Coordinates of C-alpha atoms in Angstrom, one line a residue:
X114 CA 115.5 60.6 33.4
X115 CA 118.2 62.7 35.1
X116 CA 117.4 63.9 38.6
X117 CA 118.8 66.6 40.9
X118 CA 118.7 66.3 44.7
X119 CA 118.7 69.3 47.1
X120 CA 118.6 72.1 44.5
X121 CA 117.5 75.6 45.5
X122 CA 115.9 78.2 43.3
X123 CA 116.8 81.8 44.3
X124 CA 115.2 84.9 42.7
X125 CA 116.8 88.3 43.0
X126 CA 117.9 91.2 40.9
X127 CA 121.4 89.8 40.2
X128 CA 121.6 87.1 37.5
X129 CA 122.0 83.6 38.8
X130 CA 123.7 80.6 37.4
X131 CA 121.3 77.8 36.5
X132 CA 121.9 74.2 35.9
X133 CA 120.2 72.9 32.7
X134 CA 118.8 69.4 33.3
X135 CA 118.1 67.0 30.4
X136 CA 115.1 64.6 30.5
X137 CA 114.4 61.5 28.5
X138 CA 111.2 62.5 26.8
X139 CA 110.4 58.9 25.7
X140 CA 110.7 57.7 29.3
X141 CA 108.3 60.4 30.5
X142 CA 105.8 59.5 27.8
X143 CA 106.1 55.8 28.6
X144 CA 105.2 56.6 32.3
X145 CA 102.2 58.8 31.3
X146 CA 103.9 62.1 32.2
X147 CA 103.4 65.1 29.9
X148 CA 106.6 66.2 28.1
X149 CA 105.8 69.8 29.2
X150 CA 107.0 68.8 32.7
X151 CA 110.5 68.5 31.3
X152 CA 110.4 72.1 30.1
X153 CA 109.0 73.3 33.4
X154 CA 111.7 71.6 35.6
X155 CA 114.6 71.8 33.1
X156 CA 116.3 74.7 34.9
X157 CA 115.8 73.7 38.6
X158 CA 113.2 72.2 41.0
X159 CA 110.3 74.7 41.5
X160 CA 106.9 75.0 43.1
X161 CA 104.0 74.0 40.9
X162 CA 101.5 76.6 40.0
X163 CA 98.7 77.4 42.5
X164 CA 98.1 77.8 46.2
X165 CA 100.4 76.1 48.7
X166 CA 101.1 76.1 52.4
X167 CA 104.8 76.8 53.1
X168 CA 107.0 77.5 56.1
X169 CA 107.8 81.2 55.8
X170 CA 110.8 83.0 57.3
X171 CA 111.8 86.7 57.0
X172 CA 115.3 87.9 57.6
X173 CA 116.1 84.8 59.6
X174 CA 113.0 85.0 61.8
X175 CA 110.5 82.1 61.4
X176 CA 107.0 83.4 60.7
X177 CA 105.4 79.9 60.4
X178 CA 103.0 78.1 58.1
X179 CA 101.6 80.5 55.6
X180 CA 99.2 80.3 52.6
X181 CA 101.0 81.5 49.4
X182 CA 100.4 81.3 45.7
X183 CA 102.9 80.6 42.9
X184 CA 102.4 81.7 39.2
X185 CA 102.8 79.6 36.1
X186 CA 106.6 80.0 36.3
X187 CA 106.8 78.8 39.9
X188 CA 107.6 82.3 41.1
X189 CA 106.2 83.5 44.4
X190 CA 103.2 85.9 44.2
X191 CA 103.4 88.7 46.7
X192 CA 99.7 89.0 47.5
X193 CA 98.3 91.5 50.0
X194 CA 97.8 88.7 52.5
X195 CA 101.3 87.4 52.2
X196 CA 102.8 90.9 52.6
X197 CA 100.8 91.4 55.8
X198 CA 101.7 88.0 57.1
X199 CA 105.4 88.7 56.4
X200 CA 105.2 92.2 57.9
X201 CA 106.4 93.9 54.7
X202 CA 105.4 97.3 53.2
X203 CA 103.1 97.3 50.2
X204 CA 105.0 97.8 46.9
X205 CA 103.8 100.6 44.7
X206 CA 103.2 98.5 41.6
X207 CA 101.7 95.1 40.7
X208 CA 102.7 92.5 38.1
X209 CA 99.2 91.9 36.7
X210 CA 97.2 95.1 36.8
X211 CA 94.0 93.3 35.6
X212 CA 93.8 91.1 38.7
X213 CA 91.5 91.8 41.6
X214 CA 93.2 93.7 44.5
X215 CA 93.3 90.7 46.8
X216 CA 94.6 88.4 44.1
X217 CA 97.1 90.8 42.5
X218 CA 100.9 90.0 42.7
X219 CA 102.8 93.0 43.9
X220 CA 106.2 93.7 42.4
X221 CA 108.4 93.5 45.5
X222 CA 111.7 93.4 43.6
X223 CA 110.8 96.6 41.7
X224 CA 110.8 98.6 45.0
X225 CA 113.5 96.5 46.7
X226 CA 115.9 95.2 44.1
X227 CA 118.3 93.8 46.8
X228 CA 115.6 91.5 48.2
X229 CA 116.4 87.8 48.0
X230 CA 113.6 85.2 47.7
X231 CA 114.8 81.7 48.3
X232 CA 112.4 78.8 47.4
X233 CA 113.0 75.3 48.7
X234 CA 110.3 73.1 47.1
X235 CA 111.7 69.9 48.6
X236 CA 111.1 71.2 52.1
X237 CA 108.0 73.4 51.4
X238 CA 109.9 76.4 52.6
X239 CA 110.2 80.1 51.5
X240 CA 112.9 82.3 52.9
X241 CA 112.9 86.1 52.4
X242 CA 115.8 88.4 53.0
X243 CA 114.8 92.1 52.6
X244 CA 116.2 95.5 53.4
X245 CA 115.2 96.9 56.8
X246 CA 113.2 99.7 55.1
X247 CA 111.0 97.1 53.5
X248 CA 109.7 96.0 57.0
X249 CA 106.6 97.5 58.4
X250 CA 106.5 99.3 61.7
X251 CA 106.3 96.3 64.2
X252 CA 103.4 98.1 66.0
X253 CA 101.3 98.0 62.9
X254 CA 102.3 94.5 61.7
X255 CA 99.5 92.0 61.5
X256 CA 101.6 89.1 60.5
X257 CA 101.5 86.4 63.2
X258 CA 98.0 86.3 64.5
X259 CA 95.6 83.4 64.6
X260 CA 91.9 84.1 64.1
X261 CA 88.7 82.2 64.7
X262 CA 88.2 79.0 66.7
X263 CA 86.6 78.1 70.0
X264 CA 88.4 77.4 73.3
X265 CA 87.9 77.4 77.1
X266 CA 90.3 78.6 79.7
X267 CA 90.8 77.8 83.4
X268 CA 93.8 79.2 85.3
X269 CA 94.1 78.6 89.1
X270 CA 96.5 79.1 91.9
X271 CA 95.6 77.5 95.2
X272 CA 97.5 77.6 98.5
X273 CA 96.6 75.9 101.7
X274 CA 98.6 76.0 104.9
X275 CA 98.0 74.4 108.4
X276 CA 100.5 75.3 111.1
X277 CA 100.7 73.9 114.6
X278 CA 102.8 74.9 117.5
X279 CA 102.6 74.9 121.3
X280 CA 101.3 78.5 121.3
X281 CA 98.7 78.4 118.6
X282 CA 97.3 76.7 115.5
X283 CA 96.8 78.5 112.2
X284 CA 94.9 77.8 109.0
X285 CA 95.2 79.7 105.7
X286 CA 93.6 79.1 102.3
X287 CA 93.8 81.2 99.1
X288 CA 92.4 80.5 95.7
X289 CA 92.9 82.7 92.6
X290 CA 91.1 81.7 89.5
X291 CA 90.7 83.0 86.0
X292 CA 88.0 81.5 83.8
X293 CA 87.1 82.3 80.2
X294 CA 86.4 81.3 76.7
X295 CA 87.2 82.2 73.1
X296 CA 84.6 82.4 70.3
X297 CA 85.6 83.6 66.9
X298 CA 87.6 86.8 67.4
X299 CA 86.2 87.5 70.9
X300 CA 87.6 86.4 74.2
X301 CA 85.9 86.6 77.6
X302 CA 87.7 86.6 80.9
X303 CA 86.7 86.6 84.6
X304 CA 89.1 86.7 87.6
X305 CA 88.3 86.2 91.3
X306 CA 90.2 85.7 94.5
X307 CA 89.1 83.9 97.7
X308 CA 91.0 84.1 101.0
X309 CA 90.2 82.3 104.2
X310 CA 92.0 82.2 107.6
X311 CA 91.2 81.6 111.2
X312 CA 89.6 85.1 111.6
X313 CA 87.5 85.6 108.4
X314 CA 86.9 84.7 104.8
X315 CA 86.7 87.1 101.9
X316 CA 85.9 86.8 98.2
X317 CA 87.1 89.4 95.8
X318 CA 85.8 89.7 92.2
X319 CA 88.3 91.6 90.1
X320 CA 86.8 91.8 86.7
X321 CA 84.7 90.1 84.0
X322 CA 84.9 91.5 80.4
X323 CA 84.8 90.6 76.8
X324 CA 87.5 91.7 74.3
X325 CA 88.4 91.6 70.7
X326 CA 91.1 93.2 68.5
X327 CA 90.5 95.3 65.5
X328 CA 93.4 94.9 63.1
X329 CA 92.5 97.8 60.8
X330 CA 92.6 100.2 63.9
X331 CA 95.5 98.4 65.6
X332 CA 93.4 98.6 68.7
X333 CA 91.7 96.4 71.3
X334 CA 88.1 96.9 72.4
X335 CA 86.9 95.8 75.9
X336 CA 83.5 95.8 77.5
X337 CA 82.3 94.8 81.0
X338 CA 84.1 95.2 84.3
X339 CA 87.4 96.7 83.2
X340 CA 90.4 98.6 84.5
X341 CA 90.8 102.0 82.9
X342 CA 93.8 101.8 80.7
X343 CA 95.3 105.2 80.3
X344 CA 99.0 106.3 80.1
X345 CA 98.6 109.5 82.1
X346 CA 96.0 108.8 84.8
X347 CA 95.8 106.3 87.7
X348 CA 93.8 103.2 86.9
X349 CA 90.1 103.2 87.8
X350 CA 87.9 100.1 88.0
X351 CA 84.9 100.7 85.7
X352 CA 81.8 99.0 84.4
X353 CA 81.8 100.1 80.8
X354 CA 83.8 100.0 77.6
X355 CA 87.2 101.2 76.3
X356 CA 89.3 101.2 73.2
X357 CA 93.1 101.2 73.5
X358 CA 96.2 100.6 71.3
X359 CA 96.8 97.0 70.6
X360 CA 99.7 95.7 72.8
X361 CA 98.7 97.3 76.1
X362 CA 97.1 94.4 77.9
X363 CA 94.5 94.8 80.7
X364 CA 96.5 92.5 83.0
X365 CA 100.1 93.5 82.9
X366 CA 101.7 90.3 84.1
X367 CA 105.3 89.5 83.6
X368 CA 105.9 93.3 83.6
X369 CA 109.2 93.2 85.5
X370 CA 107.7 94.8 88.6
X371 CA 109.2 93.3 91.8
X372 CA 108.0 93.8 95.3
X373 CA 110.7 93.1 97.9
X374 CA 110.3 92.8 101.7
X375 CA 111.0 90.8 104.7
X376 CA 108.6 88.8 107.0
X377 CA 109.6 88.8 110.7
X378 CA 107.6 85.5 111.0
X379 CA 105.4 83.4 108.8
X380 CA 103.1 86.1 107.2
X381 CA 100.4 86.7 104.7
X382 CA 101.3 89.3 102.1
X383 CA 98.5 91.2 100.3
X384 CA 99.0 93.5 97.3
X385 CA 96.3 96.0 96.3
X386 CA 96.0 98.3 93.3
X387 CA 93.3 100.9 92.8
X388 CA 91.6 99.5 95.9
X389 CA 91.4 95.9 94.5
X390 CA 93.2 93.0 96.0
X391 CA 95.3 91.7 93.1
X392 CA 97.6 89.2 94.8
X393 CA 98.0 87.4 98.1
X394 CA 100.3 84.7 99.3
X395 CA 101.8 83.3 102.5
X396 CA 105.6 83.6 102.9
X397 CA 107.9 82.0 105.5
X398 CA 110.0 84.0 107.9
X399 CA 112.7 85.9 106.0
X400 CA 113.0 87.9 102.7
X401 CA 110.4 87.6 100.0
X402 CA 110.3 88.6 96.4
X403 CA 107.0 88.9 94.5
X404 CA 107.2 88.9 90.7
X405 CA 104.8 88.4 87.8
X406 CA 102.1 90.4 89.6
X407 CA 98.9 90.7 87.7
X408 CA 98.8 94.5 87.6
X409 CA 95.5 96.1 86.7
X410 CA 97.4 99.1 85.1
X411 CA 100.8 100.7 85.0
X412 CA 99.8 104.1 86.6
X413 CA 98.5 103.3 90.1
X414 CA 100.6 102.7 93.2
X415 CA 100.8 99.3 94.9
X416 CA 99.7 99.0 98.6
X417 CA 101.6 96.1 100.2
X418 CA 100.5 94.7 103.6
X419 CA 102.5 92.1 105.6
X420 CA 100.2 90.4 108.1
X421 CA 102.1 88.3 110.6
X422 CA 100.6 85.2 112.3
X423 CA 101.5 86.7 115.7
X424 CA 99.1 89.6 115.0
X425 CA 101.6 92.3 113.8
X426 CA 100.9 94.2 110.6
X427 CA 103.1 96.4 108.5
X428 CA 102.3 98.3 105.3
X429 CA 104.3 100.1 102.6
X430 CA 103.7 101.6 99.2
X431 CA 105.4 100.8 95.9
X432 CA 104.9 104.1 93.9
X433 CA 103.8 103.7 90.3
X434 CA 106.7 106.0 89.3
X435 CA 109.1 103.1 90.0
X436 CA 107.5 100.6 87.6
X437 CA 105.9 102.6 84.8
X438 CA 108.9 102.0 82.6
X439 CA 108.2 98.2 82.9
X440 CA 104.7 98.6 81.4
X441 CA 104.5 99.0 77.6
X442 CA 103.0 102.2 76.1
X443 CA 102.0 102.1 72.5
X444 CA 101.3 105.1 70.2
X445 CA 97.6 105.6 69.5
X446 CA 94.4 106.7 71.1
X447 CA 92.7 105.5 74.3
X448 CA 89.0 106.1 75.2
X449 CA 87.1 104.8 78.2
X450 CA 83.5 105.3 79.3
X451 CA 81.8 103.7 82.3
X452 CA 80.6 103.9 85.9
X453 CA 83.2 103.9 88.7
X454 CA 83.1 100.6 90.6
X455 CA 83.1 100.6 94.4
X456 CA 85.5 97.6 94.6
X457 CA 86.3 98.3 98.3
X458 CA 82.5 98.3 99.2
X459 CA 82.9 101.6 101.1
X460 CA 79.5 102.9 100.1
X461 CA 81.0 105.6 97.8
X462 CA 79.4 107.0 94.8
X463 CA 79.7 105.4 91.3
X464 CA 79.6 108.3 88.9
X465 CA 79.9 108.0 85.1
X466 CA 83.5 108.6 84.1
X467 CA 84.9 109.4 80.7
X468 CA 88.6 109.3 79.8
X469 CA 90.5 110.0 76.6
X470 CA 94.2 110.2 75.7
X471 CA 96.6 110.1 72.8
X472 CA 100.2 109.0 72.6
X473 CA 102.6 110.1 69.8
X474 CA 106.1 109.2 69.0
X475 CA 108.6 112.1 69.4
X476 CA 111.9 111.4 67.7
X477 CA 113.4 108.0 67.9
X478 CA 113.2 107.1 71.6
X479 CA 110.4 109.3 73.1
X480 CA 106.7 109.2 73.5
X481 CA 104.4 112.1 74.4
X482 CA 101.0 111.4 76.0
X483 CA 98.1 113.8 76.8
X484 CA 94.7 113.1 78.2
X485 CA 91.6 114.3 79.9
X486 CA 89.1 112.6 82.3
X487 CA 86.0 113.8 84.1
X488 CA 82.7 113.2 85.9
X489 CA 79.9 115.6 86.6
X490 CA 81.8 117.0 89.6
X491 CA 85.4 116.3 88.6
X492 CA 87.9 117.2 85.9
X493 CA 91.5 116.2 85.4
X494 CA 94.1 116.9 82.7
X495 CA 97.4 114.9 82.2
X496 CA 100.6 115.1 80.3
X497 CA 103.4 112.6 80.2
X498 CA 106.8 112.2 78.4
X499 CA 108.7 109.0 78.3
X500 CA 112.2 109.0 76.8
X501 CA 114.8 106.3 76.3
X502 CA 118.1 107.9 75.3
X503 CA 119.8 104.6 75.1
X504 CA 119.3 101.0 76.4
X505 CA 121.0 102.1 79.6
X506 CA 119.2 105.4 80.4
X507 CA 115.5 106.4 80.4
X508 CA 113.5 109.2 81.9
X509 CA 109.7 109.6 82.5
X510 CA 108.0 112.9 83.5
X511 CA 104.3 113.3 84.3
X512 CA 102.0 116.2 85.3
X513 CA 98.4 116.0 86.3
X514 CA 96.0 118.9 87.1
X515 CA 92.6 118.3 88.8
X516 CA 89.6 120.2 90.0
X517 CA 86.9 118.9 92.4
X518 CA 83.9 121.1 91.5
X519 CA 81.9 119.8 94.5
X520 CA 84.5 120.7 97.1
X521 CA 85.8 123.7 95.1
X522 CA 89.5 122.6 95.3
X523 CA 92.1 122.2 92.7
X524 CA 95.7 121.1 92.6
X525 CA 98.6 119.4 90.7
X526 CA 100.7 116.3 90.9
X527 CA 104.1 116.0 89.3
X528 CA 106.4 113.0 89.1
X529 CA 109.7 112.1 87.5
X530 CA 111.5 108.7 87.3
X531 CA 115.0 107.9 86.1
X532 CA 116.6 104.5 85.4
X533 CA 120.2 104.2 84.3
X534 CA 122.9 101.6 83.9
X535 CA 126.1 103.1 85.4
X536 CA 129.7 102.1 84.9
X537 CA 131.1 99.1 86.8
X538 CA 127.8 97.2 86.3
X539 CA 125.8 99.4 88.7
X540 CA 122.1 99.8 88.1
X541 CA 120.2 102.8 89.5
X542 CA 116.5 103.7 89.7
X543 CA 115.2 107.0 91.2
X544 CA 111.7 108.6 91.4
X545 CA 110.0 111.6 93.0
X546 CA 106.3 112.4 93.2
X547 CA 104.8 115.6 94.8
X548 CA 101.3 116.9 94.9
X549 CA 99.6 120.0 96.3
X550 CA 96.9 120.0 99.1
X551 CA 94.1 120.6 96.6
X552 CA 95.0 117.7 94.2
X553 CA 92.4 114.9 94.0
X554 CA 92.2 111.8 91.9
X555 CA 88.8 110.5 90.9
X556 CA 88.7 107.9 93.6
X557 CA 89.3 110.6 96.3
X558 CA 86.1 112.4 95.1
X559 CA 83.9 109.3 95.5
X560 CA 85.2 108.2 98.9
X561 CA 82.5 108.9 101.5
X562 CA 85.1 109.1 104.3
X563 CA 86.6 112.5 103.8
X564 CA 88.9 112.3 106.9
X565 CA 90.4 109.1 105.7
X566 CA 91.1 110.6 102.3
X567 CA 92.8 113.6 103.9
X568 CA 94.9 111.4 106.2
X569 CA 95.9 109.0 103.4
X570 CA 97.0 111.6 100.9
X571 CA 100.7 112.1 100.6
X572 CA 102.6 115.4 100.0
X573 CA 105.6 113.8 98.4
X574 CA 107.1 110.3 97.8
X575 CA 110.8 109.6 97.0
X576 CA 112.4 106.3 96.0
X577 CA 115.9 105.2 95.3
X578 CA 117.2 101.8 94.3
X579 CA 120.7 100.5 93.5
X580 CA 122.0 97.1 92.5
X581 CA 125.5 95.8 91.8
X582 CA 126.9 92.4 91.0
X583 CA 130.5 91.2 91.0
X584 CA 131.8 87.7 90.5
X585 CA 134.1 87.9 93.5
X586 CA 132.0 90.1 95.9
X587 CA 128.5 88.8 95.1
X588 CA 125.3 90.7 94.4
X589 CA 124.2 93.8 96.3
X590 CA 120.9 95.7 96.3
X591 CA 119.4 98.5 98.3
X592 CA 116.1 100.3 98.1
X593 CA 114.7 103.3 99.9
X594 CA 111.2 104.8 100.0
X595 CA 110.2 107.9 101.9
X596 CA 106.7 109.5 102.1
X597 CA 105.4 112.6 103.8
X598 CA 101.7 113.1 104.3
X599 CA 99.7 116.3 104.7
X600 CA 98.8 115.3 108.3
X601 CA 102.5 115.7 109.2
X602 CA 103.1 111.9 109.3
X603 CA 106.2 110.5 107.5
X604 CA 107.1 107.0 106.7
X605 CA 110.3 105.3 105.5
X606 CA 111.0 101.8 104.1
X607 CA 114.5 100.6 103.6
X608 CA 115.5 97.2 102.2
X609 CA 119.0 95.8 101.5
X610 CA 120.3 92.5 100.5
X611 CA 123.6 90.7 99.8
X612 CA 124.2 87.2 98.6
X613 CA 127.1 85.2 97.3
X614 CA 127.8 81.7 96.3
X615 CA 130.8 80.0 97.7
X616 CA 132.2 76.6 96.8
X617 CA 130.2 74.6 99.4
X618 CA 127.5 77.2 100.5
X619 CA 125.3 80.1 99.5
X620 CA 125.3 83.0 102.0
X621 CA 122.7 85.8 102.1
X622 CA 122.0 88.8 104.3
X623 CA 118.9 90.9 104.2
X624 CA 118.0 94.0 106.2
X625 CA 114.6 95.7 106.2
X626 CA 113.4 98.7 108.2
X627 CA 109.9 100.1 108.4
X628 CA 109.5 103.4 110.2
X629 CA 106.5 105.7 110.8
X630 CA 106.8 109.1 112.5
X631 CA 104.4 111.8 113.7
X632 CA 105.9 115.2 114.2
X633 CA 102.8 116.3 116.2
X634 CA 103.4 113.7 119.0
X635 CA 107.1 113.6 118.5
X636 CA 107.1 109.8 119.0
X637 CA 107.4 107.0 116.6
X638 CA 104.3 104.9 115.9
X639 CA 105.6 101.7 117.3
X640 CA 102.9 99.5 115.8
X641 CA 104.3 100.4 112.4
X642 CA 108.0 100.3 113.3
X643 CA 110.1 97.2 112.5
X644 CA 113.7 96.2 111.9
X645 CA 114.7 92.8 110.6
X646 CA 118.1 91.4 109.9
X647 CA 118.4 87.9 108.6
X648 CA 121.5 85.8 107.8
X649 CA 120.8 82.7 105.7
X650 CA 123.3 80.0 104.8
X651 CA 122.4 77.2 102.4
X652 CA 124.6 74.2 102.2
X653 CA 123.8 71.6 99.5
X654 CA 123.9 68.0 100.7
X655 CA 125.2 65.2 98.4
X656 CA 126.8 65.5 95.0
X657 CA 123.8 65.2 92.8
X658 CA 122.5 68.0 90.6

C-alpha cells in the first residue's frame, strides 16, 4: 500500500493540485480494510466523517480546542457553534437546507471566496485564513469562553512589620482577602481588608456579590453588595443589582492607574475610593509607586493618605479625570438599582438609588455616553464623550448636572482630560475639572455632616503630567495637581523624578512637595506642608545576574 507522510488538504476557491495515490486493493482486503477506504483517501489524507475535537486557529491566532464536524467528503462543516467559536460572521446561505438550524453547514466560501481552510488531519488541526470583513465585532464575539464547572477561590495579601529603635517600637499588620466560588455560569466573590497597628485595628468589608454573563445580551449581571458601574457618574456602593456591558469589570485591576508619592519616613499608605478603603500598604522612606490598584470604578477620585510612623500625615487626591482613559468603556446599556451603602459608617441615609446610561460608538474612535440617576430627593444627568484620534492622542469630556430637591440647590460639574504622545518621545497628560457651588453628587446628599461636605467640596482641580526618556540622559517625569475649594483653601501636590543607569550604578532623584494654603488666615497650614528630596544610588555587588 502506498503511503504519504505530512500531506495537507487545503480548501479554497482557487483550484488546487492534488496528488493521486494508488492503493493495493488486495492488501487492503487481506487486512480486513474495506476497499472504499482507498477511494476516500486516494486524493490526500483527510478527516473522517463525524464529530472531532481539533486545535483551531483563525488568521494566525490560536483559538484552542474546538468541537467541529466533518461531512462525508472530509470537508469542514461551518455550524453555528463553530462560527461563534471562531468569531466569524454568519454566512447568508447553508449547504444543506433540510438540516436543523444548529446542525446546518453554512456556506462560508460562498460569502467569502478568498477564505482559506487548511486541514491537518495528522495533527488534529484546522487553520482558517479569512478576510477581515468576515470577522465579527470583537465586542460581540463569544468565541473563547468556558462554561459550567465548579471551583473555589482564595486570594490573599498579608503584610506584617515589626520595627524597633531607640525612640520607639512599631507594629503593623494588614491582610487583604478575596474569597469566592464558581458554580455553573455563576460566580460569587467577597473582598475584605483588615488593618492593625499600635493605635487601633479596623476591618473593612468592601463587597460581596454574585455575577453571571449573558452571552445573548453581551452583558454581565451582578447582585449583592456592588459598586455602581456607570461611565458618566461617580461610583456609589450599593446593595442591589445591576446590568452592564460585558467587558467592564467590577474590580478594575491592572488598569494602568499609578499613584506616585514620597514617604519622608517609613509610612503607611491608604487609598480610598467612594469612601471605601481599597488598598493599604507600608512603604519605606523614599519614593513609592502603587500599581494594579483594585479600583471599584473608573469615575471616582482616589483619596491617598500617607501616615508616617512619627505621627505626621499628608493627603492628596488623584482625580478620576487622570485615569478614566485607562478604564475600558464598552458600547451598550447600564442599569443599576439598590440602596446606597454607608461604607464609612457616618450614620448617613441609605436611600434607594436608580441609575441608567447608554454608550454608543460615534465614528471610528469615539464613544458617546449619556445617563440619569436619582433618589427621592436627588436627580442628576450626565453626558460624556471619549475620542481617540490616534494611538498617540485622546480626549475625554464630561458634563454632569445635579439638583438636590431637599436643599433646593442645583449645579454643574465639567471635566476634560487630554493625553498625547508628543515628538521626541515626550508623553503628556492634562486634566481640568470645575464645579459650581450648588453641585452635589449623591454621596453629598446622604452625608449627615453638612459642614464637612461644604469644606471638602472643591471648586476646581487641575493636573499636568509629563514624562520623557532618553538612552543618554535617563528617564524624567513630573506631575502637578492643584485644587481650590469653596472655603478658599487651596492645595498643591508636585512630584518629580529622574533616574539613569550607569555602567556600575543606578542613580535616581525624587522631589515631592505638598502645600496647603488658606487665604483667610494668610498662612500656610504647616501640618499639611512637606517637601522631600531624595537621592538614591544603587550599586550592584558581584558579577552574578
